[in-house]
Every structure is written in structure tokens, then in C-alpha cells.
XYZ file of C-alpha atoms in Angstrom:
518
model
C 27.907 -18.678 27.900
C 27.254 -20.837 30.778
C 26.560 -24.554 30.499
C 23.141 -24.424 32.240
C 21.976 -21.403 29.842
C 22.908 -23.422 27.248
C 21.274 -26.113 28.329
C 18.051 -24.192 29.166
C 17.574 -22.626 25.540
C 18.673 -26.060 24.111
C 15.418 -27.150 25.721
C 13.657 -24.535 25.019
C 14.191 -24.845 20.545
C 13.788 -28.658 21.205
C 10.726 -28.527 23.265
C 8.965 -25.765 20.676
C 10.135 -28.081 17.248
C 7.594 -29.623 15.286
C 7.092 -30.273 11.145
C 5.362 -28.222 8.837
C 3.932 -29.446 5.036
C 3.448 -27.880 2.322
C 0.335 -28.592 -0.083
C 0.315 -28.375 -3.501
C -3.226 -28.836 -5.773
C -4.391 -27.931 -9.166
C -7.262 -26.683 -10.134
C -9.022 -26.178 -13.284
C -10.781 -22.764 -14.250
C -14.826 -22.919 -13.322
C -16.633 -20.481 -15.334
C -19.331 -19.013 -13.874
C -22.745 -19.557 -14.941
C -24.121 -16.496 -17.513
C -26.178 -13.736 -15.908
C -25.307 -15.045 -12.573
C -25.481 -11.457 -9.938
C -22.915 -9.982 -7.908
C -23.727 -11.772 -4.573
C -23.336 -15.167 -6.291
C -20.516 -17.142 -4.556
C -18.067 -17.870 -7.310
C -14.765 -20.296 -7.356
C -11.976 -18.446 -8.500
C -8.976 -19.138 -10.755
C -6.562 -21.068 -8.904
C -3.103 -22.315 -10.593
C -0.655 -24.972 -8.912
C -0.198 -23.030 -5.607
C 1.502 -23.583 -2.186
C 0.087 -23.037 1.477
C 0.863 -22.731 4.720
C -0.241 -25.467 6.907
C 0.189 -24.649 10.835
C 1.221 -27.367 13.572
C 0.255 -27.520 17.078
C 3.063 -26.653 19.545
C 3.833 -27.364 22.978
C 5.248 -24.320 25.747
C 7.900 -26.212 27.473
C 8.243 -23.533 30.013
C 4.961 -21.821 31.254
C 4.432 -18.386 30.958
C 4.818 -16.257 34.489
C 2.091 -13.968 35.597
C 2.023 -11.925 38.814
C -0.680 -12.229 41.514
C -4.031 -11.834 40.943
C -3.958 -8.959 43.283
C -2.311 -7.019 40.070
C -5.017 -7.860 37.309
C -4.877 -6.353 33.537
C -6.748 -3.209 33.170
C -10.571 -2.628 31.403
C -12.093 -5.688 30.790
C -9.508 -8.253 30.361
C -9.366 -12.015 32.088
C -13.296 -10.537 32.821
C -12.196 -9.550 36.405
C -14.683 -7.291 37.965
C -13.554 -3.685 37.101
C -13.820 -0.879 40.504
C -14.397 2.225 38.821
C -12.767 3.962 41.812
C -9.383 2.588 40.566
C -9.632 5.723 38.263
C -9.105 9.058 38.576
C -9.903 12.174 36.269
C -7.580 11.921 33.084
C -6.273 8.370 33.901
C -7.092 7.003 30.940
C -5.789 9.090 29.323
C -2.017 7.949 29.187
C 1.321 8.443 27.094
C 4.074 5.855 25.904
C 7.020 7.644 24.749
C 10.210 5.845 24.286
C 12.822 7.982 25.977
C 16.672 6.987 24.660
C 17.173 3.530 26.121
C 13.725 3.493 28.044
C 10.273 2.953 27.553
C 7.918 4.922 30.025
C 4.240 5.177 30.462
C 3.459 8.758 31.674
C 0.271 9.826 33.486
C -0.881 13.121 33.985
C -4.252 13.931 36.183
C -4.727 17.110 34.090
C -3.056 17.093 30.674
C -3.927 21.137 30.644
C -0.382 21.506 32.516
C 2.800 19.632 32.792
C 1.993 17.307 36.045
C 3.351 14.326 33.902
C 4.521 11.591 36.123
C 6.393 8.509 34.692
C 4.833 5.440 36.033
C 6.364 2.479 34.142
C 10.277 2.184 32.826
C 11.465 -0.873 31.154
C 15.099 -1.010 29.263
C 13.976 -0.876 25.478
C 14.750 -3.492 22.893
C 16.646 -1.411 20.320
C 15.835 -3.728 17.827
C 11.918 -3.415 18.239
C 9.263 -0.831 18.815
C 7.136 -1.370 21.891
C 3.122 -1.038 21.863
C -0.474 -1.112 23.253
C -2.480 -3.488 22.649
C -5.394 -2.544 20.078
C -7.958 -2.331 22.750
C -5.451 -0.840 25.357
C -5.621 -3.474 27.831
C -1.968 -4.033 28.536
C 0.903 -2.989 26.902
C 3.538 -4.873 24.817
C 7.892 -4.842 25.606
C 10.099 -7.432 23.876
C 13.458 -8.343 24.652
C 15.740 -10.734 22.608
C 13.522 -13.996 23.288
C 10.818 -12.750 24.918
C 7.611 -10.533 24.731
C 5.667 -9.460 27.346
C 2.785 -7.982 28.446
C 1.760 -5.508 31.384
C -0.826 -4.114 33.073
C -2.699 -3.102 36.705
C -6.043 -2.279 37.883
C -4.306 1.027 39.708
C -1.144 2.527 37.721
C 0.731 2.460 41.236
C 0.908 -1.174 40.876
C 1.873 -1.427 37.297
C 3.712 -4.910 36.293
C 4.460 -7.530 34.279
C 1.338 -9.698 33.525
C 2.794 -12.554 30.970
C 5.558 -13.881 29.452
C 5.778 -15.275 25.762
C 9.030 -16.974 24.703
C 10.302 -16.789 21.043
C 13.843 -17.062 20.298
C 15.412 -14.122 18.818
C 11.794 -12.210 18.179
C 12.376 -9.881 15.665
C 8.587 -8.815 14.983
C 5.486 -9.386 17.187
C 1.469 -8.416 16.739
C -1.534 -8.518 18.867
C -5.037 -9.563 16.708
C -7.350 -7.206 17.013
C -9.551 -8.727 19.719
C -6.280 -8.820 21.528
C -6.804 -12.812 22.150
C -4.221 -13.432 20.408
C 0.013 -12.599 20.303
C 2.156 -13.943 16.807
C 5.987 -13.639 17.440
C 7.854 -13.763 14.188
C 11.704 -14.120 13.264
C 12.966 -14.064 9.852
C 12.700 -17.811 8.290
C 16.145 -19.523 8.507
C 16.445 -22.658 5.768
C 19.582 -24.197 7.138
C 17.754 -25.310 10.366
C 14.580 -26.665 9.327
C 13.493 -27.420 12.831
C 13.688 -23.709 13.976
C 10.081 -21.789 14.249
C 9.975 -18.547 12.807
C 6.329 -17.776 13.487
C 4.498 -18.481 16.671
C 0.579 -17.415 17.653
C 0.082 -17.764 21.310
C -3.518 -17.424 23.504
C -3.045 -14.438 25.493
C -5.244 -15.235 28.098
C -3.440 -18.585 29.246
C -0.198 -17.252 27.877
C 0.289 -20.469 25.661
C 1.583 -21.489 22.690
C -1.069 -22.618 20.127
C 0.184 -23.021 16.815
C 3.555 -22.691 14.901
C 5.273 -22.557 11.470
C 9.195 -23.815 11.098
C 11.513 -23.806 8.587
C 11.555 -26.416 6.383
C 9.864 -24.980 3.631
C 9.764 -21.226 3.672
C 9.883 -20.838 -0.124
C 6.673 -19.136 -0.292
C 6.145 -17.677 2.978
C 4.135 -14.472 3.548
C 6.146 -11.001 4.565
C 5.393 -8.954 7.716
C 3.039 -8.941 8.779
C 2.261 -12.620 8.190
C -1.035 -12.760 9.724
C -3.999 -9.974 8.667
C -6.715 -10.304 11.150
C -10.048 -9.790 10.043
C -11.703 -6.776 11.282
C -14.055 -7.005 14.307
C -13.201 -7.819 18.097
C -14.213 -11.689 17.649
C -10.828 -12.621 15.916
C -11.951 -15.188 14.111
C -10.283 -15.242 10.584
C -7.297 -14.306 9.523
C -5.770 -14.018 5.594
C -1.731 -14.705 4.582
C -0.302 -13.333 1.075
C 2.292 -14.835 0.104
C 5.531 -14.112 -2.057
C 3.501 -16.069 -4.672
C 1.013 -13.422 -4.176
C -1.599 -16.663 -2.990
C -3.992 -15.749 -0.433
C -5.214 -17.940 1.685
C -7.685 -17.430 4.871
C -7.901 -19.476 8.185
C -10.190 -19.790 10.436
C -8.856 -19.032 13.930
C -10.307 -21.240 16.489
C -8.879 -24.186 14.762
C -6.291 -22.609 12.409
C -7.580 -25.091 9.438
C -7.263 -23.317 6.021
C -11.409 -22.203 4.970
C -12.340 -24.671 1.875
C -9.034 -26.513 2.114
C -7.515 -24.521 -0.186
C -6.406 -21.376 -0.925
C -8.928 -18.351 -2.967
C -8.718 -19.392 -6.636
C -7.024 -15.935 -7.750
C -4.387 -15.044 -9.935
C -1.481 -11.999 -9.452
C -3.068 -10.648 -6.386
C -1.046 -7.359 -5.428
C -2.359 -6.732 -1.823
C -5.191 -7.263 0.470
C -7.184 -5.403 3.193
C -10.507 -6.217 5.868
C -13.055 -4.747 6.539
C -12.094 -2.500 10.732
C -15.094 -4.062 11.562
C -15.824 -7.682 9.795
C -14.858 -10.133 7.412
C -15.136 -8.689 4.466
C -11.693 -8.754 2.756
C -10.529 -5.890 -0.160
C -8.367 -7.684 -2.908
C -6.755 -5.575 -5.573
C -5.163 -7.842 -8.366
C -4.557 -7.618 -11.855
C -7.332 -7.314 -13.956
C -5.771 -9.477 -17.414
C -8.202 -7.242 -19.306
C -7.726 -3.418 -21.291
C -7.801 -1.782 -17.345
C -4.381 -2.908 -15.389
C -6.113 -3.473 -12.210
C -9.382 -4.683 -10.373
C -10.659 -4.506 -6.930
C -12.764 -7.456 -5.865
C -14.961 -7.592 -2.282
C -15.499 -10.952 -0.532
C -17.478 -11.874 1.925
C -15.765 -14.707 4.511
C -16.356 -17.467 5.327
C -18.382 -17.957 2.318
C -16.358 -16.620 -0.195
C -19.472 -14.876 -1.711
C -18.450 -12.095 -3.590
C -20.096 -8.668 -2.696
C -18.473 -6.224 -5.833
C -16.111 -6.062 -8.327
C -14.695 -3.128 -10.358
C -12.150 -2.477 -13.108
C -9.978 0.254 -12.161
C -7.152 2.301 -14.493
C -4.296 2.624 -11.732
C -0.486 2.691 -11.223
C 0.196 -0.327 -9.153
C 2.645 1.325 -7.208
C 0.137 4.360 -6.291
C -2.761 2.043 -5.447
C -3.942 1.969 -1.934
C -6.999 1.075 -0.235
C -8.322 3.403 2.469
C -11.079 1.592 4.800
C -13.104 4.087 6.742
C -13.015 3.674 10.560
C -16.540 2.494 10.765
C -15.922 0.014 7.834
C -19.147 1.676 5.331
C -16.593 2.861 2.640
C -13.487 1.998 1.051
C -11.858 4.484 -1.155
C -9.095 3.611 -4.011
C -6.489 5.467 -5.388
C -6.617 5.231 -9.056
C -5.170 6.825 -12.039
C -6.834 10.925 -12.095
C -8.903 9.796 -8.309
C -10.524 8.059 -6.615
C -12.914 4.955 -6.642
C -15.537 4.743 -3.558
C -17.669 1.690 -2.730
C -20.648 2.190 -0.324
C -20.499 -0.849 1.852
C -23.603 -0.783 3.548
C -25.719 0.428 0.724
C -27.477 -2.137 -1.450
C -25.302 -3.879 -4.118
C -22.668 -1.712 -2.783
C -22.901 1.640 -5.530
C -19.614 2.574 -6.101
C -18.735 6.575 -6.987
C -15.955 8.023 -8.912
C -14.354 11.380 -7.841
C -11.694 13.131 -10.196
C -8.670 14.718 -8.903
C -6.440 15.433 -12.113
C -3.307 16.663 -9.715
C -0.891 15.136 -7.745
C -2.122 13.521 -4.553
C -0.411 13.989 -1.002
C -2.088 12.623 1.121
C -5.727 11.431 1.862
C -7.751 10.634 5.580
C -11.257 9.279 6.209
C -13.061 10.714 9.253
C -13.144 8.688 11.920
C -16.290 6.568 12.274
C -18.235 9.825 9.585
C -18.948 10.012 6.172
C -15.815 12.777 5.558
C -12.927 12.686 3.637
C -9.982 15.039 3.289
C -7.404 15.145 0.066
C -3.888 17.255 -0.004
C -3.129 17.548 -3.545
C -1.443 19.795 -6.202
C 2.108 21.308 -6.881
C 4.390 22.399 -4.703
C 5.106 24.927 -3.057
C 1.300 26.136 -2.767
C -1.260 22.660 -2.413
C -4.603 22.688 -2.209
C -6.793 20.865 0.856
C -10.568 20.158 -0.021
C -13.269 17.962 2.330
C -15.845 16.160 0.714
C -18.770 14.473 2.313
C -20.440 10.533 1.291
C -23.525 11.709 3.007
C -25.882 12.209 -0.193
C -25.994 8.396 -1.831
C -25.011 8.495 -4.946
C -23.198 11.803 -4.935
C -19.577 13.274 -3.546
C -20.700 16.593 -2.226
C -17.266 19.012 -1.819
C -17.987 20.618 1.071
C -14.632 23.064 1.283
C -11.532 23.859 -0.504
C -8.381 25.334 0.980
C -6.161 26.900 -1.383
C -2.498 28.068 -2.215
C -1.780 25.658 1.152
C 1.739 24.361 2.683
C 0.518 20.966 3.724
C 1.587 17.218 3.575
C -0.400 15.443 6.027
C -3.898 15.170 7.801
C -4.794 14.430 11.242
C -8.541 13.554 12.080
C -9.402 14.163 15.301
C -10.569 10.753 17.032
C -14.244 13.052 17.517
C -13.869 13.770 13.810
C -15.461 17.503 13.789
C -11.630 19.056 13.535
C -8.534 18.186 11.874
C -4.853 18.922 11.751
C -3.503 20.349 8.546
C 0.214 20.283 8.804
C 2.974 21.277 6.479
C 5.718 19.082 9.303
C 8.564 20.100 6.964
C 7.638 23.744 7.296
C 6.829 23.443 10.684
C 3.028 24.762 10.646
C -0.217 23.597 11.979
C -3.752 24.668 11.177
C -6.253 23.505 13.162
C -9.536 23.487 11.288
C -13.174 22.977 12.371
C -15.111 20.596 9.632
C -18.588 21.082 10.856
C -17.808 24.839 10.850
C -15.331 25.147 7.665
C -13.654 27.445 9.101
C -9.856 27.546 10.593
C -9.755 28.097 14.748
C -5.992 28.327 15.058
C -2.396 28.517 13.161
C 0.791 27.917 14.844
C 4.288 28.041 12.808
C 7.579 26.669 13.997
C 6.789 23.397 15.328
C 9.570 20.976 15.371
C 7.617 17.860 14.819
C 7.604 15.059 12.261
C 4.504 13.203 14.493
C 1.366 14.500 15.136
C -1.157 12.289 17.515
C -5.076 13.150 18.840
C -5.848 11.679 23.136
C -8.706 9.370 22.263
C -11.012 11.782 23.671
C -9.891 14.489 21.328
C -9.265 17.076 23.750
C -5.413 17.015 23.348
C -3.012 16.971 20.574
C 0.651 15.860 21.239
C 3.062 17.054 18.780
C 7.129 15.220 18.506
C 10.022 15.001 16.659
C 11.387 11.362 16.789
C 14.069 9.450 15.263
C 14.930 5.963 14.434
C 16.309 3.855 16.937
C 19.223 2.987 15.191
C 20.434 6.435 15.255
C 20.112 7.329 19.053
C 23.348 5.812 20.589
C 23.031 5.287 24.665
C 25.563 7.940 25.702
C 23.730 10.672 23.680
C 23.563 13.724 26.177
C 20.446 15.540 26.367
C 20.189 19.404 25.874
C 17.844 21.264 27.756
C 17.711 24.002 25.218
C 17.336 20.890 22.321
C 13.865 21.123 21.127
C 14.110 17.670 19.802
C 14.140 15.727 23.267
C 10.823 17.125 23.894
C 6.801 16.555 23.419
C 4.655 19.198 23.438
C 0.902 18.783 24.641
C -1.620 21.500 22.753
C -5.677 22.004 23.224
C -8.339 20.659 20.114
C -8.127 24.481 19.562
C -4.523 24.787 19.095
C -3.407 26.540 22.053
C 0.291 25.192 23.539
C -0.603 24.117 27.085
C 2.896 22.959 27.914
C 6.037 21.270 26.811
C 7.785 18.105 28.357
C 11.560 18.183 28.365
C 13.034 14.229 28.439
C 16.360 12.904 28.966
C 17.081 11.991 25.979
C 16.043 12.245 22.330
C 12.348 9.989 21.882
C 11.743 7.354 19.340
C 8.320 6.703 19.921
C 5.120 8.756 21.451
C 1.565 7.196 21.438
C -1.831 7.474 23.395
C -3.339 4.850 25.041
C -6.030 3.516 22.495
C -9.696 3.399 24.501
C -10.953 0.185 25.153
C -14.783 0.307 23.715
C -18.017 -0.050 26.003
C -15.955 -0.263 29.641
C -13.728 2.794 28.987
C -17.673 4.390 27.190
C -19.365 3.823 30.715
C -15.933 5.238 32.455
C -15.724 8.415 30.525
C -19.568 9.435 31.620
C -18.998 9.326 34.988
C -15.872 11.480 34.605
């Protein structure tokens, strides 16, 4: 390696190193008072426990941009958006990552194969490449580096920002997309060395880091869980210790100086749309587990149940919109009503083996796959009526493992992937508008607007080797583009075989007020 590259990452690791401590407090138990309600806010059991406490940093080398001429897409910096910078079915645009190459593909009529590739960038085989949550720009990384890119016309498509991290092996955008955390995996033997970086997106700047000397009970990836919401304002850490503590974003201090007072916490989940944080922990009582409901910044606690579940099995599904939360627990399910007074919770019973489950998007709908194979069954239940799970549908003696809601939620995807079938099937209608057998496929992904369906088979990137030759007759170096109704419009042929295919995710009110006058 030359002495001057040397010398420029040498600056780089010195000009990024700072300390980090590590806190340690006891507390003592607080009972609460008797007969106190639900919504009382309650301190919570906290043992001698360690936190994460983040240090300023300082960007040694500014982040490049390119001219202003070239600004991000939709509503981002807050430059004035010409709606004549889009045409019919722009938004409406495709990452796939093609062998050793991401692309961005754009089609003005996704009803036939006019697919032009508008973006390539050599691919990191180590990491995946992304949108951004709101689809303003979209997300590369290479080695040290992540970056982001973006236009106001696709013709002009470039590189918008660059975000230094050394050896990046993970990276995130918050949900509000203000800001970018670059992770690498904590290294004790250099105690200077930052393994977790949050930048400001906007500026490109480094805010706040974490290094290495005293990793003992840092959090896995992802290391930062954004509350839900666009504002970005909190975020929550578990840690190995299974310790969760939430910060407050716009000055990264830890809420109450401390972190929740709760013992063997398993896993945690927000609220899509605020800050209201899902804990499911061990219960210490005659049911294993319990799912408690918080309310941030005030800690105030909005429900708590007692649920019989497998720890393993137990997942929490949020609903789009944020107004339920469903549980897996042992023979069902367990549903809280979030926007209901005292939040009612409702128990359904499913005594079989469950597959697979999937909220409607932004509706009061739910779909379950469960049974015995080889024959399943598929029933849709509505949250509509309070107080009462109404089954709207079952689908019996079924191949299926997995459900795909379109983004409209009126139809959904019923697949059996490892058989190669699709059923497309009409919820407001119960009734089943198309079949199609012998798709090669283990991904199935709805446009936005939910007028297309792309279908692909991918594979890990650590099996694709660069001087893989592509087959034209190989059905697995393809994507194929299908109607909501299940027709095939047409199939794509690549070069080589794709590891990743996704839409570009719609923006909010901008891309809204776009959409109407297309």
C-alpha cells in the first residue's frame, strides 16, 4: 500500500477517535402504589446494569456532494420540486442487483418490457444495497464508505454524499431518513477504533460515535431501533444484557438518565407510526411471558398482559397504520387495540401449526397460513367489530407458505414458492381472480401503487462468483413483472444471476400530490 494512503486512513481513524464510558447504577425495586390504573407511569425493576453513553465526533474529511444542479429527489434538502421532471410510471422504479452490479431500472410503462437501466454501481459483495425508507435517494457501500444518490431527472442520476466508516460492515437509514448509522463489528484490542457511527444526512456529518473500549454489553444489529414516525426523534438499544435503554435523538442523552427498570427483556418493537415501544419479557409469574406497552418519553405505561408462549415462537406483528399489534402465543394469537380506550386486547385461537401471518396494510385485516402439510389452510379475519375477531374467509386443503398484501390492501398473494404457485385473491370480494403454477421464485414484491407484482428467484451473494455465465434459457437470471390480477405481462432476462430486487418505496404527501396528476 502506498505511503500517502497510508497516511490518509491513518488520519482518517485518528481524526474520528474519541472515549466512550460506561455507567453503572443500582437501583432498588419501587412498588407501585395499590389500585394505581394502567396509564399510571410506573418505575420499573432495574438491577446493576450497563449503558451506552455516545461521544461527539469530528469528520476530518468532509463529505462530497455534486452540484446543486443535481438535487435529491421528492422532498429532500426542501428544494422546490418541478413536477415536469416526471413522467408516467417514473416513480415507479426497480433496484435489482445484477451479479457484480447494482442497477436502478425505469420503465415508462411497466405493462411491457421497455426497462431501461439508468444507474450501475460495482456492488459491495459484502453488503446489500437499499432505498432509503422514504425513497429519496438510494444507499451503495463500499469497504469504507456509504453513499447516497439521487437526481431531480433520472438522466442525471449521481452521487449526492459521501459517509466514511472504516471497514462498514452494516449501515441503516432512521426512518425520517435524517439520519445514516454505519456499524462494524466491535474490536477490543483497539479501544480507540469506532464501531458505530450516526451521521446527519443532510450536512453529511458525523454526529455521534461509540468505540471500543468497552463493548462488553453492546447491542446486536441493528444497534439502533428508531421509533416509529417521520420526526426521528427517539431511538431504543437492547443489549446482550437484554437492558433497554432509549435516547432521545436531537441530543443523543439517555431519557431519565438511566436505562427502563426491567428485568430479562427478550425483544422490543415501536409503534410504524410513534413512540410507543412493544416489550416482551419474562413474566417471573405461572405464565412464561408478558407483553408490556410504553408510552415515550414518559415512560407511562399504556397495557400489560400475561401471555402463555414459546419464547422462541413469539413475535410481535405491528400493523402498518400502528392501531394493532398482534402476538404469537402458545394455541394464537393475542391482539391489542391501540387506539381504542384502555387499549382492549382480544384473543383468537388457532390450535394448529402456524406458517405464516400478514396484517393489511394501513386496514383492519389479517391473514394466517396454518395447519399440516401437505394441504394448509388460509383464513382472513377482520378487527373491524370492537371487541370481536370476525373470520371473514377460510381457504382450505391449500399449498401455501407465505402472504403478500398488496400495498392497496384489497388483494393478496397466496404463494406456495416451493411449489411454485400463486393465487391471487381479492379480500373485499373473497373470491380468487387468478392461479398461476410454475413460478420459479423465492421473492414476491407489490409497485407501491399496487398495480404490479414482480416475482424473482435470488441467491446469496456469497454464492454468485463474478465469472458466472449467464444462460438465456436459465430462468433464474430473470424477473418477471405480472398485473394485480395475475396476468404475466413480461419477463426481464439479466446478465447474470440477481441477489436483490426491490421497488422504490413512495415518499408520502409529495409522491400523493404526484400520483393525481398522473
Amino acid at each position: 500500500m502506498a505511503d500517502a494512503e497510508v497516511e490518509r486512513r491513518m488520519k482518517v481513524m485518528r481524526g474520528d477517535t474519541c472515549t466512550i464510558s460506561t455507567r453503572r447504577r443500582t437501583y432498588r425495586r419501587i412498588e407501585s402504589k395499590a389500585g394505581s390504573s394502567r396509564s399510571h407511569k410506573e418505575s420499573y425493576i432495574q438491577k446493576e446494569r450497563s449503558y451506552l453513553q455516545f461521544i461527539k465526533i469530528e469528520t476530518k474529511n468532509p463529505p462530497t456532494s455534486i452540484p446543486c444542479s443535481s438535487s435529491l429527489t421528492r422532498r429532500f434538502f426542501d428544494r422546490p420540486l418541478d413536477s415536469k421532471c416526471f413522467n408516467v410510471g417514473a416513480l415507479d422504479q426497480l433496484f435489482i442487483r445484477d451479479g457484480t452490479l447494482d442497477k436502478l431500472l425505469w420503465n415508462h410503462n411497466w405493462s411491457v418490457d421497455g426497462t431501461v437501466s439508468f444507474f450501475r454501481y460495482p456492488a459491495d459483495k459484502k453488503l446489500p444495497s437499499r432505498w432509503s425508507p422514504l425513497g429519496s435517494f438510494f444507499v451503495t457501500s463500499n469497504y469504507d464508505v456509504v453513499s447516497i444518490w439521487g437526481s431531480r431527472y433520472y438522466t442525471d442520476f449521481g452521487r449526492l454524499m459521501r459517509f466514511s466508516h472504516y471497514q462498514v460492515e452494516e449501515f441503516d437509514i432512521s426512518p425520517g431518513e435524517k439520519y445514516l448509522v454505519t456499524y462494524n463489528r466491535p474490536d477490543p484490542t483497539d479501544p480507540n477504533g469506532l464501531w458505530l457511527k450516526i451521521f446527519d444526512v443532510s450536512t453529511g456529518t458525523g454526529i455521534v460515535g461509540l468505540n471500543n473500549g468497552d463493548v462488553a454489553d453492546s447491542p446486536q444489529w441493528p444497534a439502533i431501533r428508531w421509533a416509529g414516525g417521520k420526526d426521528d426523534t427517539y431511538f431504543a438499544t437492547l443489549s446482550k444484557s437484554n437492558t433497554v435503554s432509549v435516547y432521545e435523538a436531537r441530543t443523543f442523552n439517555l431519557l431519565g438518565k438511566s436505562p427502563l427498570k426491567l428485568d430479562d427483556v427478550i425483544d422490543i418493537s415501536w409503534s410504524p407510526t410513534e413512540a410507543v415501544l412493544a416489550i416482551l419479557l419474562k413474566a417471573g409469574g405461572e405464565q412464561p411471558l408478558k407483553v408490556l406497552l410504553l408510552q415515550i418519553p414518559d415512560e407511562v405505561k399504556l397495557a400489560e398482559k400475561e401471555i402463555t408462549a414459546i419464547v422462541g415462537d413469539c413475535k410481535m406483528h405491528w400493523q402498518s397504520n400502528g392501531e394493532y399489534l398482534a402476538v404469537n402465543t402458545y394455541g394464537g394469537f393475542e391482539f391489542f387495540r391501540i387506539k381504542e380506550e384502555g387499549i382492549p386486547t382480544d384473543f383468537l385461537k388457532v390450535d394448529k401449526r402456524i406458517l405464516a401471518f400478514a396484517w393489511e396494510p394501513s386496514g383492519h385485516r389479517f391473514a394466517v397460513i396454518y395447519g399440516d402439510e401437505p394441504t394448509l389452510s388460509v383464513s382472513f379475519y377482520s378487527m373491524k367489530t370492537p371487541g370481536k375477531i370476525t373470520e371473514l374467509t377460510t381457504l382450505s386443503n391449500k399449498q401455501a407458505d407465505s402472504l403478500f398484501w398488496s400495498p392497496k390492501g384489497n388483494l393478496v398473494v397466496v404463494a406456495a414458492l416451493k411449489e411454485g404457485k400463486l393465487e391471487f385473491f381479492d379480500v373485499d370480494r373473497l373470491a380468487q381472480i387468478s392461479s398461476v403454477a410454475n413460478v420459479k421464485a423465492n421473492q414476491v414484491v407489490w409497485n407501491p401503487s399496487g398495480e404490479y407484482v414482480a416475482t424473482v428467484s435470488t441467491i446469496p451473494q456469497e454464492e454468485f462468483y463474478s465469472d458466472w455465465c449467464s444462460d438465456p434459457n436459465d430462468t433464474l437470471d430473470r424477473f418477471t413483472i405480472w398485473s394485480s390480477g395475475g396476468d404475466c405481462l413480461f419477463v426481464h432476462q439479466c446478465q447474470n444471476r440477481i441477489m436483490q430486487l426491490d421497488w422504490r418505496p413512495y415518499g408520502g404527501i409529495i409522491d400523493d400530490d404526484m400520483l393525481k396528476t398522473q
